[in-house]
Amino acid sequence: MLDLDAGAYAPYLWPAFAITGLVLGWMILDSLLAARSARKAARARGLEDDWS
């Protein structure tokens, strides 16, 4: 079974996991938005056909 008891380190460990998850989510979202912006810019310049 999965043991999630961090003992005395819990006050430091769980917030660190939460911050890491938030930062990872932010980075994924930012990457997706940047890709969408780049695709729109490419379409505006007529470069859409170059993307496969």
Tab-separated table of C-alpha atoms in Angstrom:
chain	number	residue	atom	x	y	z
A	1	MET	CA	0.000	0.000	0.000
A	2	LEU	CA	1.089	3.587	-0.580
A	3	ASP	CA	2.508	5.237	2.536
A	4	LEU	CA	2.183	9.029	2.368
A	5	ASP	CA	3.273	9.728	5.941
A	6	ALA	CA	6.156	12.186	5.733
A	7	GLY	CA	6.589	12.391	9.488
A	8	ALA	CA	8.366	15.468	10.783
A	9	TYR	CA	9.216	16.588	7.247
A	10	ALA	CA	5.559	16.964	6.199
A	11	PRO	CA	5.395	20.756	6.796
A	12	TYR	CA	8.218	21.170	4.262
A	13	LEU	CA	7.569	18.270	1.906
A	14	TRP	CA	3.893	18.721	0.982
A	15	PRO	CA	4.131	22.454	0.188
A	16	ALA	CA	7.211	21.695	-1.923
A	17	PHE	CA	5.217	19.096	-3.885
A	18	ALA	CA	2.350	21.558	-4.301
A	19	ILE	CA	4.631	24.337	-5.539
A	20	THR	CA	6.340	21.927	-7.934
A	21	GLY	CA	2.976	20.830	-9.325
A	22	LEU	CA	1.839	24.419	-9.791
A	23	VAL	CA	5.065	25.415	-11.538
A	24	LEU	CA	4.919	22.370	-13.813
A	25	GLY	CA	1.298	23.140	-14.700
A	26	TRP	CA	2.182	26.765	-15.382
A	27	MET	CA	5.058	25.744	-17.662
A	28	ILE	CA	2.841	23.355	-19.635
A	29	LEU	CA	0.117	25.977	-20.030
A	30	ASP	CA	2.640	28.633	-21.070
A	31	SER	CA	4.155	26.269	-23.662
A	32	LEU	CA	0.755	25.478	-25.133
A	33	LEU	CA	-0.171	29.158	-25.337
A	34	ALA	CA	3.180	30.007	-26.951
A	35	ALA	CA	2.663	27.258	-29.531
A	36	ARG	CA	-0.812	28.577	-30.299
A	37	SER	CA	0.594	32.083	-30.730
A	38	ALA	CA	3.379	30.842	-33.010
A	39	ARG	CA	0.888	28.896	-35.114
A	40	LYS	CA	-1.307	32.005	-35.501
A	41	ALA	CA	1.734	34.074	-36.490
A	42	ALA	CA	2.757	31.447	-39.045
A	43	ARG	CA	-0.739	31.381	-40.510
A	44	ALA	CA	-0.748	35.168	-40.738
A	45	ARG	CA	2.515	35.035	-42.706
A	46	GLY	CA	1.295	32.277	-44.991
A	47	LEU	CA	3.665	29.680	-43.593
A	48	GLU	CA	0.989	27.253	-42.477
A	49	ASP	CA	1.642	24.904	-45.397
A	50	ASP	CA	5.241	24.428	-44.229
A	51	TRP	CA	4.060	22.784	-40.982
A	52	SER	CA	3.323	19.093	-41.212
